[in-house]
PDB file of C-alpha atoms in Angstrom:
ATOM      1  CA  UNK A   1      -8.209  -1.577 -19.670  1.00 86.00           C
ATOM      2  CA  UNK A   2      -7.518  -1.881 -15.744  1.00 88.00           C
ATOM      3  CA  UNK A   3      -9.495  -3.712 -13.267  1.00 94.00           C
ATOM      4  CA  UNK A   4      -9.306  -1.150 -10.729  1.00 95.00           C
ATOM      5  CA  UNK A   5      -8.918  -1.466  -6.996  1.00 96.00           C
ATOM      6  CA  UNK A   6      -9.083   1.312  -4.177  1.00 96.00           C
ATOM      7  CA  UNK A   7      -7.084   1.910  -1.028  1.00 97.00           C
ATOM      8  CA  UNK A   8      -9.988   0.483   1.099  1.00 97.00           C
ATOM      9  CA  UNK A   9      -9.667  -2.832  -1.005  1.00 97.00           C
ATOM     10  CA  UNK A  10      -5.862  -2.942  -0.570  1.00 96.00           C
ATOM     11  CA  UNK A  11      -6.211  -2.520   2.785  1.00 96.00           C
ATOM     12  CA  UNK A  12      -8.622  -5.552   3.152  1.00 96.00           C
ATOM     13  CA  UNK A  13      -5.914  -7.372   0.999  1.00 93.00           C
ATOM     14  CA  UNK A  14      -3.038  -6.318   3.322  1.00 93.00           C
ATOM     15  CA  UNK A  15      -5.248  -6.903   6.631  1.00 93.00           C
ATOM     16  CA  UNK A  16      -4.620  -3.197   7.366  1.00 94.00           C
ATOM     17  CA  UNK A  17      -6.746  -0.203   7.973  1.00 96.00           C
ATOM     18  CA  UNK A  18      -7.526   2.271   5.217  1.00 96.00           C
ATOM     19  CA  UNK A  19      -5.502   5.053   7.008  1.00 97.00           C
ATOM     20  CA  UNK A  20      -2.551   2.730   7.335  1.00 95.00           C
ATOM     21  CA  UNK A  21      -2.795   1.984   3.631  1.00 96.00           C
ATOM     22  CA  UNK A  22      -3.228   5.630   2.957  1.00 96.00           C
ATOM     23  CA  UNK A  23      -0.149   6.588   4.842  1.00 95.00           C
ATOM     24  CA  UNK A  24       1.764   3.886   2.777  1.00 95.00           C
ATOM     25  CA  UNK A  25       0.511   5.515  -0.495  1.00 95.00           C
ATOM     26  CA  UNK A  26       1.620   9.187   0.808  1.00 94.00           C
ATOM     27  CA  UNK A  27       4.922   8.143   1.918  1.00 93.00           C
ATOM     28  CA  UNK A  28       5.520   6.438  -1.676  1.00 93.00           C
ATOM     29  CA  UNK A  29       5.822   2.913  -0.345  1.00 93.00           C
ATOM     30  CA  UNK A  30       2.977   1.644  -2.866  1.00 94.00           C
ATOM     31  CA  UNK A  31       3.380   1.350  -6.577  1.00 95.00           C
ATOM     32  CA  UNK A  32       2.381   4.294  -8.605  1.00 95.00           C
ATOM     33  CA  UNK A  33      -1.356   4.316  -9.114  1.00 96.00           C
ATOM     34  CA  UNK A  34      -2.414   3.259 -12.782  1.00 95.00           C
ATOM     35  CA  UNK A  35      -5.379   5.847 -12.602  1.00 94.00           C
ATOM     36  CA  UNK A  36      -6.469   8.973 -10.564  1.00 95.00           C
ATOM     37  CA  UNK A  37      -9.979  10.125 -10.553  1.00 93.00           C
ATOM     38  CA  UNK A  38     -10.279  13.230  -8.848  1.00 91.00           C
ATOM     39  CA  UNK A  39      -8.466  12.684  -5.589  1.00 88.00           C
ATOM     40  CA  UNK A  40      -8.760   8.775  -5.486  1.00 93.00           C
ATOM     41  CA  UNK A  41      -6.008   6.882  -6.813  1.00 96.00           C
ATOM     42  CA  UNK A  42      -6.750   3.507  -8.195  1.00 97.00           C
ATOM     43  CA  UNK A  43      -4.490   0.688  -9.056  1.00 97.00           C
ATOM     44  CA  UNK A  44      -4.842  -2.352 -11.398  1.00 97.00           C
ATOM     45  CA  UNK A  45      -5.331  -5.534  -9.116  1.00 96.00           C
ATOM     46  CA  UNK A  46      -2.781  -7.113 -10.967  1.00 95.00           C
ATOM     47  CA  UNK A  47      -0.297  -4.472 -10.065  1.00 94.00           C
ATOM     48  CA  UNK A  48      -1.055  -4.686  -6.448  1.00 95.00           C
ATOM     49  CA  UNK A  49      -1.190  -8.686  -6.532  1.00 94.00           C
ATOM     50  CA  UNK A  50       2.299  -8.556  -8.199  1.00 94.00           C
ATOM     51  CA  UNK A  51       3.751  -6.069  -5.617  1.00 93.00           C
ATOM     52  CA  UNK A  52       2.100  -8.120  -2.635  1.00 92.00           C
ATOM     53  CA  UNK A  53       3.442 -11.600  -3.994  1.00 92.00           C
ATOM     54  CA  UNK A  54       7.022 -10.001  -4.425  1.00 91.00           C
ATOM     55  CA  UNK A  55       7.132  -8.697  -0.612  1.00 87.00           C
ATOM     56  CA  UNK A  56       4.978  -6.025  -0.520  1.00 85.00           C
ATOM     57  CA  UNK A  57       5.671  -3.458   2.244  1.00 81.00           C
ATOM     58  CA  UNK A  58       8.918  -4.020   4.182  1.00 74.00           C
ATOM     59  CA  UNK A  59       8.803  -2.599   7.877  1.00 67.00           C
ATOM     60  CA  UNK A  60      12.435  -0.754   7.624  1.00 68.00           C
ATOM     61  CA  UNK A  61      12.035   0.540  11.129  1.00 65.00           C
ATOM     62  CA  UNK A  62      14.907  -0.015  13.854  1.00 62.00           C
ATOM     63  CA  UNK A  63      14.207  -2.682  16.106  1.00 60.00           C
ATOM     64  CA  UNK A  64      14.243  -1.054  19.589  1.00 57.00           C
ATOM     65  CA  UNK A  65      14.350  -4.205  21.725  1.00 56.00           C
ATOM     66  CA  UNK A  66      17.920  -3.794  23.055  1.00 52.00           C
ATOM     67  CA  UNK A  67      19.365  -5.485  25.976  1.00 53.00           C
ATOM     68  CA  UNK A  68      19.700  -3.159  29.148  1.00 47.00           C
TER      69      UNK A  68
END
């Protein structure tokens, strides 16, 4: 049995918008959902808490602050 958490609730935990977290999910940057009901992915709160405690999503974009 899981204690389900939605994208909106994850967004609150991460201080991001729901749209930003939906994009992270779309691009495979979140753990695989523990359950999907219709088109709504759900994660167990322990899965997301562990994920965030272990570093969560790392921004891998290049830093464009080069000196000219």
